[in-house]
Amino acid sequence: GNSVTQMEGPVTLSEEAFLTINCTYTATGYPSLFWYVQYPGEGLQLLLKATKADDKGSNKGFEATYRKETTSFHLEKGSVQVSDSAVYFCALSDLGSGNTPLVFGKGTRLSVIA
Amino acid sequence: DAEITQSPRHKITETGRQVTLACHQTWNHNNMFWYRQDLGHGLRLIHYSYGVQDTNKGEVSDGYSVSRSNTEDLPLTLESAASSQTSVYFCASSDQGYSTDTQYFGPGTRLTVL
């Protein structure tokens, strides 16, 4: 079946540090890939997405590239800010499995300290 | 502005009681979803609906039910609450009949079962 594996957290970084959160996936078809972010006390919101191989999603300084050869969609940001502290979820949707809902990873908590 | 709301935001109940969590969206979205979020498990799908009168079971549907009588609402009912159902519950909606579309999340309901 479809699944998403994220790096375990929590991740603690100093302000302006480089961020990578790893995400790999297993899918039977041709998935679309997503990163959602959850700020403290809130619901999830879409951060970025990519719908086909080699696509790069980007938003708010975050980027992720859909790598089919390595089945990965790692999230990166060149210089994190305290306001980026949140939980980040990688997710996939696989239309090859029919119109099935998103499959989420377990989330990675990021804390950025000044 | 269109939005998705959940009520109540916090609920404490006793084992064995029936509990209903409300979800209301003004996006006029066809698709609605219920998730629970627990430490170590991330986000898990409980039930989902792709339109009025349509409901489907998710990964962790035992002990929960939903009904979809209109486009705007998808209430989640716990038939006989158990301590294992203590969790944070999120409702989400999306527009088209494709799971590649962005899901919009409500703010969550924190449920405690004593």
PDB file of C-alpha atoms in Angstrom:
ATOM      1  CA  GLY A   1       0.000   0.000   0.000  1.00  0.00           C
ATOM      2  CA  ASN A   2       0.876   3.674  -0.049  1.00  0.00           C
ATOM      3  CA  SER A   3       2.958   5.110   2.763  1.00  0.00           C
ATOM      4  CA  VAL A   4       5.078   8.097   3.738  1.00  0.00           C
ATOM      5  CA  THR A   5       8.115   8.023   6.002  1.00  0.00           C
ATOM      6  CA  GLN A   6       9.501  11.198   7.548  1.00  0.00           C
ATOM      7  CA  MET A   7      12.590  11.763   9.618  1.00  0.00           C
ATOM      8  CA  GLU A   8      11.974  11.569  13.339  1.00  0.00           C
ATOM      9  CA  GLY A   9      11.931  14.787  15.298  1.00  0.00           C
ATOM     10  CA  PRO A  10      12.116  16.980  17.085  1.00  0.00           C
ATOM     11  CA  VAL A  11      14.541  19.100  15.105  1.00  0.00           C
ATOM     12  CA  THR A  12      16.059  22.104  16.863  1.00  0.00           C
ATOM     13  CA  LEU A  13      17.923  24.742  14.859  1.00  0.00           C
ATOM     14  CA  SER A  14      19.322  28.191  15.436  1.00  0.00           C
ATOM     15  CA  GLU A  15      17.888  31.075  13.483  1.00  0.00           C
ATOM     16  CA  GLU A  16      19.334  31.383   9.945  1.00  0.00           C
ATOM     17  CA  ALA A  17      20.419  27.724   9.881  1.00  0.00           C
ATOM     18  CA  PHE A  18      19.752  25.476   6.875  1.00  0.00           C
ATOM     19  CA  LEU A  19      16.831  23.098   7.191  1.00  0.00           C
ATOM     20  CA  THR A  20      16.281  19.682   5.639  1.00  0.00           C
ATOM     21  CA  ILE A  21      13.407  17.399   6.601  1.00  0.00           C
ATOM     22  CA  ASN A  22      13.582  14.074   4.817  1.00  0.00           C
ATOM     23  CA  CYS A  23      10.534  12.404   3.325  1.00  0.00           C
ATOM     24  CA  THR A  24      10.384   9.183   1.326  1.00  0.00           C
ATOM     25  CA  TYR A  25       7.328   7.467  -0.027  1.00  0.00           C
ATOM     26  CA  THR A  26       5.960   4.189  -1.324  1.00  0.00           C
ATOM     27  CA  ALA A  27       3.187   4.297  -3.895  1.00  0.00           C
ATOM     28  CA  THR A  28       1.654   1.893  -6.388  1.00  0.00           C
ATOM     29  CA  GLY A  29       0.858   4.535  -9.026  1.00  0.00           C
ATOM     30  CA  TYR A  30       1.947   8.081  -9.830  1.00  0.00           C
ATOM     31  CA  PRO A  31       1.517  10.076  -6.671  1.00  0.00           C
ATOM     32  CA  SER A  32       1.272  13.774  -6.053  1.00  0.00           C
ATOM     33  CA  LEU A  33       3.310  14.924  -3.073  1.00  0.00           C
ATOM     34  CA  PHE A  34       2.618  17.580  -0.472  1.00  0.00           C
ATOM     35  CA  TRP A  35       4.079  19.315   2.533  1.00  0.00           C
ATOM     36  CA  TYR A  36       1.644  20.626   5.129  1.00  0.00           C
ATOM     37  CA  VAL A  37       2.566  22.776   8.117  1.00  0.00           C
ATOM     38  CA  GLN A  38       0.833  22.994  11.496  1.00  0.00           C
ATOM     39  CA  TYR A  39       1.579  26.043  13.625  1.00  0.00           C
ATOM     40  CA  PRO A  40       0.945  25.770  17.385  1.00  0.00           C
ATOM     41  CA  GLY A  41      -2.740  25.532  18.233  1.00  0.00           C
ATOM     42  CA  GLU A  42      -3.874  25.489  14.622  1.00  0.00           C
ATOM     43  CA  GLY A  43      -4.976  23.063  11.936  1.00  0.00           C
ATOM     44  CA  LEU A  44      -2.770  22.022   9.043  1.00  0.00           C
ATOM     45  CA  GLN A  45      -2.283  24.221   6.010  1.00  0.00           C
ATOM     46  CA  LEU A  46      -0.728  23.430   2.666  1.00  0.00           C
ATOM     47  CA  LEU A  47       2.856  24.636   2.376  1.00  0.00           C
ATOM     48  CA  LEU A  48       3.723  23.339  -1.110  1.00  0.00           C
ATOM     49  CA  LYS A  49       3.049  20.515  -3.520  1.00  0.00           C
ATOM     50  CA  ALA A  50       4.371  18.785  -6.646  1.00  0.00           C
ATOM     51  CA  THR A  51       2.273  16.693  -8.965  1.00  0.00           C
ATOM     52  CA  LYS A  52       4.838  14.963 -11.190  1.00  0.00           C
ATOM     53  CA  ALA A  53       8.432  13.794 -11.212  1.00  0.00           C
ATOM     54  CA  ASP A  54      11.108  16.549 -11.211  1.00  0.00           C
ATOM     55  CA  ASP A  55       8.584  19.217 -10.255  1.00  0.00           C
ATOM     56  CA  LYS A  56       9.733  21.623  -7.570  1.00  0.00           C
ATOM     57  CA  GLY A  57       7.213  23.056  -5.137  1.00  0.00           C
ATOM     58  CA  SER A  58       8.083  26.266  -3.329  1.00  0.00           C
ATOM     59  CA  ASN A  59       6.486  28.677  -0.886  1.00  0.00           C
ATOM     60  CA  LYS A  60       7.636  31.044   1.883  1.00  0.00           C
ATOM     61  CA  GLY A  61      11.289  30.184   1.177  1.00  0.00           C
ATOM     62  CA  PHE A  62      10.667  26.438   1.468  1.00  0.00           C
ATOM     63  CA  GLU A  63      11.351  24.110  -1.453  1.00  0.00           C
ATOM     64  CA  ALA A  64      10.922  20.417  -2.223  1.00  0.00           C
ATOM     65  CA  THR A  65      11.692  18.509  -5.409  1.00  0.00           C
ATOM     66  CA  TYR A  66       9.799  15.401  -6.469  1.00  0.00           C
ATOM     67  CA  ARG A  67      12.500  12.743  -7.054  1.00  0.00           C
ATOM     68  CA  LYS A  68      11.011   9.626  -8.573  1.00  0.00           C
ATOM     69  CA  GLU A  69      14.349   7.788  -8.795  1.00  0.00           C
ATOM     70  CA  THR A  70      14.847   8.039  -5.032  1.00  0.00           C
ATOM     71  CA  THR A  71      11.122   8.171  -4.122  1.00  0.00           C
ATOM     72  CA  SER A  72      11.779  11.278  -2.076  1.00  0.00           C
ATOM     73  CA  PHE A  73      10.363  14.752  -1.477  1.00  0.00           C
ATOM     74  CA  HIS A  74      12.707  16.384   1.023  1.00  0.00           C
ATOM     75  CA  LEU A  75      11.776  19.791   2.428  1.00  0.00           C
ATOM     76  CA  GLU A  76      14.499  22.465   2.506  1.00  0.00           C
ATOM     77  CA  LYS A  77      14.891  26.065   3.550  1.00  0.00           C
ATOM     78  CA  GLY A  78      18.082  28.043   3.353  1.00  0.00           C
ATOM     79  CA  SER A  79      17.627  30.222   6.430  1.00  0.00           C
ATOM     80  CA  VAL A  80      15.020  29.389   9.044  1.00  0.00           C
ATOM     81  CA  GLN A  81      13.313  31.914  11.294  1.00  0.00           C
ATOM     82  CA  VAL A  82      11.756  31.559  14.727  1.00  0.00           C
ATOM     83  CA  SER A  83       8.358  31.893  13.046  1.00  0.00           C
ATOM     84  CA  ASP A  84       9.024  28.630  11.155  1.00  0.00           C
ATOM     85  CA  SER A  85       8.675  26.666  14.392  1.00  0.00           C
ATOM     86  CA  ALA A  86       5.880  24.210  13.656  1.00  0.00           C
ATOM     87  CA  VAL A  87       5.128  20.592  12.839  1.00  0.00           C
ATOM     88  CA  TYR A  88       5.687  19.623   9.201  1.00  0.00           C
ATOM     89  CA  PHE A  89       3.827  16.775   7.509  1.00  0.00           C
ATOM     90  CA  CYS A  90       4.724  15.083   4.258  1.00  0.00           C
ATOM     91  CA  ALA A  91       1.777  13.546   2.395  1.00  0.00           C
ATOM     92  CA  LEU A  92       0.929  11.812  -0.834  1.00  0.00           C
ATOM     93  CA  SER A  93      -2.076  11.190  -2.981  1.00  0.00           C
ATOM     94  CA  ASP A  94      -1.996   8.360  -5.478  1.00  0.00           C
ATOM     95  CA  LEU A  95      -4.589   8.514  -8.232  1.00  0.00           C
ATOM     96  CA  GLY A  96      -3.306   5.168  -9.425  1.00  0.00           C
ATOM     97  CA  SER A  97      -5.055   3.727  -6.386  1.00  0.00           C
ATOM     98  CA  GLY A  98      -8.333   5.449  -7.252  1.00  0.00           C
ATOM     99  CA  ASN A  99      -9.617   8.642  -5.680  1.00  0.00           C
ATOM    100  CA  THR A 100      -8.172   7.892  -2.280  1.00  0.00           C
ATOM    101  CA  PRO A 101      -7.543  10.505   0.376  1.00  0.00           C
ATOM    102  CA  LEU A 102      -4.153  11.827   1.351  1.00  0.00           C
ATOM    103  CA  VAL A 103      -1.727   9.584   3.233  1.00  0.00           C
ATOM    104  CA  PHE A 104       0.262  11.533   5.835  1.00  0.00           C
ATOM    105  CA  GLY A 105       3.607  10.936   7.462  1.00  0.00           C
ATOM    106  CA  LYS A 106       3.843  11.148  11.241  1.00  0.00           C
ATOM    107  CA  GLY A 107       5.088  14.728  11.241  1.00  0.00           C
ATOM    108  CA  THR A 108       8.366  16.371  12.212  1.00  0.00           C
ATOM    109  CA  ARG A 109       8.425  19.040  14.899  1.00  0.00           C
ATOM    110  CA  LEU A 110      10.792  21.925  14.180  1.00  0.00           C
ATOM    111  CA  SER A 111      11.896  24.373  16.858  1.00  0.00           C
ATOM    112  CA  VAL A 112      13.939  27.405  15.833  1.00  0.00           C
ATOM    113  CA  ILE A 113      15.710  29.314  18.576  1.00  0.00           C
ATOM    114  CA  ALA A 114      16.936  32.899  18.357  1.00  0.00           C
TER     115      ALA A 114
ATOM    116  CA  ASP B   1     -14.430  34.820   3.644  1.00  0.00           C
ATOM    117  CA  ALA B   2     -15.048  31.111   3.261  1.00  0.00           C
ATOM    118  CA  GLU B   3     -13.914  28.996   6.167  1.00  0.00           C
ATOM    119  CA  ILE B   4     -14.149  25.680   7.941  1.00  0.00           C
ATOM    120  CA  THR B   5     -15.171  25.641  11.591  1.00  0.00           C
ATOM    121  CA  GLN B   6     -15.306  22.973  14.263  1.00  0.00           C
ATOM    122  CA  SER B   7     -17.263  22.878  17.486  1.00  0.00           C
ATOM    123  CA  PRO B   8     -16.776  22.516  20.304  1.00  0.00           C
ATOM    124  CA  ARG B   9     -13.077  23.386  20.470  1.00  0.00           C
ATOM    125  CA  HIS B  10     -12.683  21.494  23.718  1.00  0.00           C
ATOM    126  CA  LYS B  11     -14.829  18.699  25.123  1.00  0.00           C
ATOM    127  CA  ILE B  12     -14.581  16.528  28.197  1.00  0.00           C
ATOM    128  CA  THR B  13     -16.868  13.512  28.411  1.00  0.00           C
ATOM    129  CA  GLU B  14     -17.196  10.231  30.233  1.00  0.00           C
ATOM    130  CA  THR B  15     -16.657   6.704  29.010  1.00  0.00           C
ATOM    131  CA  GLY B  16     -19.747   5.271  27.352  1.00  0.00           C
ATOM    132  CA  ARG B  17     -21.387   8.558  26.415  1.00  0.00           C
ATOM    133  CA  GLN B  18     -22.308   9.461  22.859  1.00  0.00           C
ATOM    134  CA  VAL B  19     -20.446  12.504  21.563  1.00  0.00           C
ATOM    135  CA  THR B  20     -20.901  14.444  18.342  1.00  0.00           C
ATOM    136  CA  LEU B  21     -18.278  16.782  16.947  1.00  0.00           C
ATOM    137  CA  ALA B  22     -19.451  19.337  14.414  1.00  0.00           C
ATOM    138  CA  CYS B  23     -17.694  20.407  11.229  1.00  0.00           C
ATOM    139  CA  HIS B  24     -19.074  23.144   8.992  1.00  0.00           C
ATOM    140  CA  GLN B  25     -17.503  24.566   5.838  1.00  0.00           C
ATOM    141  CA  THR B  26     -18.581  27.494   3.723  1.00  0.00           C
ATOM    142  CA  TRP B  27     -16.266  26.697   0.791  1.00  0.00           C
ATOM    143  CA  ASN B  28     -19.043  24.672  -0.903  1.00  0.00           C
ATOM    144  CA  HIS B  29     -16.538  21.821  -1.184  1.00  0.00           C
ATOM    145  CA  ASN B  30     -17.659  18.368  -2.226  1.00  0.00           C
ATOM    146  CA  ASN B  31     -15.074  16.479  -0.166  1.00  0.00           C
ATOM    147  CA  MET B  32     -14.875  16.398   3.611  1.00  0.00           C
ATOM    148  CA  PHE B  33     -12.588  14.421   5.920  1.00  0.00           C
ATOM    149  CA  TRP B  34     -12.162  13.621   9.590  1.00  0.00           C
ATOM    150  CA  TYR B  35      -8.743  12.885  11.111  1.00  0.00           C
ATOM    151  CA  ARG B  36      -7.426  12.269  14.566  1.00  0.00           C
ATOM    152  CA  GLN B  37      -3.985  13.416  15.653  1.00  0.00           C
ATOM    153  CA  ASP B  38      -2.043  11.557  18.327  1.00  0.00           C
ATOM    154  CA  LEU B  39       1.575  11.707  19.441  1.00  0.00           C
ATOM    155  CA  GLY B  40       3.613   9.090  17.641  1.00  0.00           C
ATOM    156  CA  HIS B  41       0.913   8.418  15.067  1.00  0.00           C
ATOM    157  CA  GLY B  42       0.651  11.668  13.205  1.00  0.00           C
ATOM    158  CA  LEU B  43      -2.628  12.219  11.388  1.00  0.00           C
ATOM    159  CA  ARG B  44      -4.934   9.248  10.795  1.00  0.00           C
ATOM    160  CA  LEU B  45      -8.053   9.245   8.649  1.00  0.00           C
ATOM    161  CA  ILE B  46     -11.310   8.282  10.364  1.00  0.00           C
ATOM    162  CA  HIS B  47     -14.046   8.820   7.746  1.00  0.00           C
ATOM    163  CA  TYR B  48     -14.478  10.820   4.578  1.00  0.00           C
ATOM    164  CA  SER B  49     -17.186  11.897   2.170  1.00  0.00           C
ATOM    165  CA  TYR B  50     -17.069  12.845  -1.507  1.00  0.00           C
ATOM    166  CA  GLY B  51     -20.560  14.334  -1.567  1.00  0.00           C
ATOM    167  CA  VAL B  52     -24.030  14.369  -0.057  1.00  0.00           C
ATOM    168  CA  GLN B  53     -25.118  10.903   1.057  1.00  0.00           C
ATOM    169  CA  ASP B  54     -21.629   9.512   0.415  1.00  0.00           C
ATOM    170  CA  THR B  55     -19.498   8.251   3.318  1.00  0.00           C
ATOM    171  CA  ASN B  56     -16.416   6.043   3.436  1.00  0.00           C
ATOM    172  CA  LYS B  57     -14.371   4.421   6.175  1.00  0.00           C
ATOM    173  CA  GLY B  58     -10.804   5.446   6.770  1.00  0.00           C
ATOM    174  CA  GLU B  59      -7.911   3.802   8.543  1.00  0.00           C
ATOM    175  CA  VAL B  60      -9.328   4.071  12.090  1.00  0.00           C
ATOM    176  CA  SER B  61     -13.123   4.098  11.686  1.00  0.00           C
ATOM    177  CA  ASP B  62     -14.108   1.650  14.467  1.00  0.00           C
ATOM    178  CA  GLY B  63     -16.233   3.383  17.091  1.00  0.00           C
ATOM    179  CA  TYR B  64     -16.976   6.400  14.869  1.00  0.00           C
ATOM    180  CA  SER B  65     -19.731   7.247  12.405  1.00  0.00           C
ATOM    181  CA  VAL B  66     -20.545  10.121  10.041  1.00  0.00           C
ATOM    182  CA  SER B  67     -23.458  11.175   7.894  1.00  0.00           C
ATOM    183  CA  ARG B  68     -23.594  13.744   5.087  1.00  0.00           C
ATOM    184  CA  SER B  69     -27.030  15.266   4.630  1.00  0.00           C
ATOM    185  CA  ASN B  70     -25.853  18.523   3.039  1.00  0.00           C
ATOM    186  CA  THR B  71     -22.739  19.953   1.427  1.00  0.00           C
ATOM    187  CA  GLU B  72     -21.676  22.123   4.361  1.00  0.00           C
ATOM    188  CA  ASP B  73     -21.653  19.699   7.295  1.00  0.00           C
ATOM    189  CA  LEU B  74     -20.027  16.406   8.247  1.00  0.00           C
ATOM    190  CA  PRO B  75     -20.651  15.647  11.939  1.00  0.00           C
ATOM    191  CA  LEU B  76     -18.538  12.953  13.581  1.00  0.00           C
ATOM    192  CA  THR B  77     -20.253  10.771  16.199  1.00  0.00           C
ATOM    193  CA  LEU B  78     -18.564   8.624  18.802  1.00  0.00           C
ATOM    194  CA  GLU B  79     -21.259   6.076  19.594  1.00  0.00           C
ATOM    195  CA  SER B  80     -19.867   5.083  22.998  1.00  0.00           C
ATOM    196  CA  ALA B  81     -16.809   7.089  23.928  1.00  0.00           C
ATOM    197  CA  ALA B  82     -13.718   5.204  25.097  1.00  0.00           C
ATOM    198  CA  SER B  83     -10.539   6.509  26.732  1.00  0.00           C
ATOM    199  CA  SER B  84      -8.621   5.435  23.624  1.00  0.00           C
ATOM    200  CA  GLN B  85     -10.566   8.076  21.710  1.00  0.00           C
ATOM    201  CA  THR B  86      -8.981  10.906  23.675  1.00  0.00           C
ATOM    202  CA  SER B  87      -7.335  12.869  20.907  1.00  0.00           C
ATOM    203  CA  VAL B  88      -7.351  16.027  18.826  1.00  0.00           C
ATOM    204  CA  TYR B  89      -9.795  15.783  15.934  1.00  0.00           C
ATOM    205  CA  PHE B  90      -9.435  17.718  12.687  1.00  0.00           C
ATOM    206  CA  CYS B  91     -11.958  18.195   9.954  1.00  0.00           C
ATOM    207  CA  ALA B  92     -10.856  19.109   6.434  1.00  0.00           C
ATOM    208  CA  SER B  93     -12.444  19.803   3.071  1.00  0.00           C
ATOM    209  CA  SER B  94     -11.361  19.985  -0.554  1.00  0.00           C
ATOM    210  CA  ASP B  95     -13.012  21.094  -3.750  1.00  0.00           C
ATOM    211  CA  GLN B  96     -12.844  18.709  -6.634  1.00  0.00           C
ATOM    212  CA  GLY B  97     -13.253  14.981  -6.902  1.00  0.00           C
ATOM    213  CA  TYR B  98      -9.514  14.473  -7.065  1.00  0.00           C
ATOM    214  CA  SER B  99      -7.334  13.827  -4.066  1.00  0.00           C
ATOM    215  CA  THR B 100      -4.606  16.024  -5.538  1.00  0.00           C
ATOM    216  CA  ASP B 101      -6.542  19.095  -4.513  1.00  0.00           C
ATOM    217  CA  THR B 102      -5.562  21.113  -1.476  1.00  0.00           C
ATOM    218  CA  GLN B 103      -7.272  20.163   1.749  1.00  0.00           C
ATOM    219  CA  TYR B 104      -8.329  23.011   4.063  1.00  0.00           C
ATOM    220  CA  PHE B 105      -8.286  22.165   7.743  1.00  0.00           C
ATOM    221  CA  GLY B 106     -10.375  23.364  10.642  1.00  0.00           C
ATOM    222  CA  PRO B 107      -8.798  24.476  13.944  1.00  0.00           C
ATOM    223  CA  GLY B 108      -9.398  21.151  15.694  1.00  0.00           C
ATOM    224  CA  THR B 109     -11.390  19.798  18.635  1.00  0.00           C
ATOM    225  CA  ARG B 110      -9.561  18.508  21.683  1.00  0.00           C
ATOM    226  CA  LEU B 111     -11.594  15.631  23.141  1.00  0.00           C
ATOM    227  CA  THR B 112     -10.886  14.077  26.525  1.00  0.00           C
ATOM    228  CA  VAL B 113     -12.683  10.890  27.559  1.00  0.00           C
ATOM    229  CA  LEU B 114     -12.493  10.176  31.286  1.00  0.00           C
TER     230      LEU B 114
END
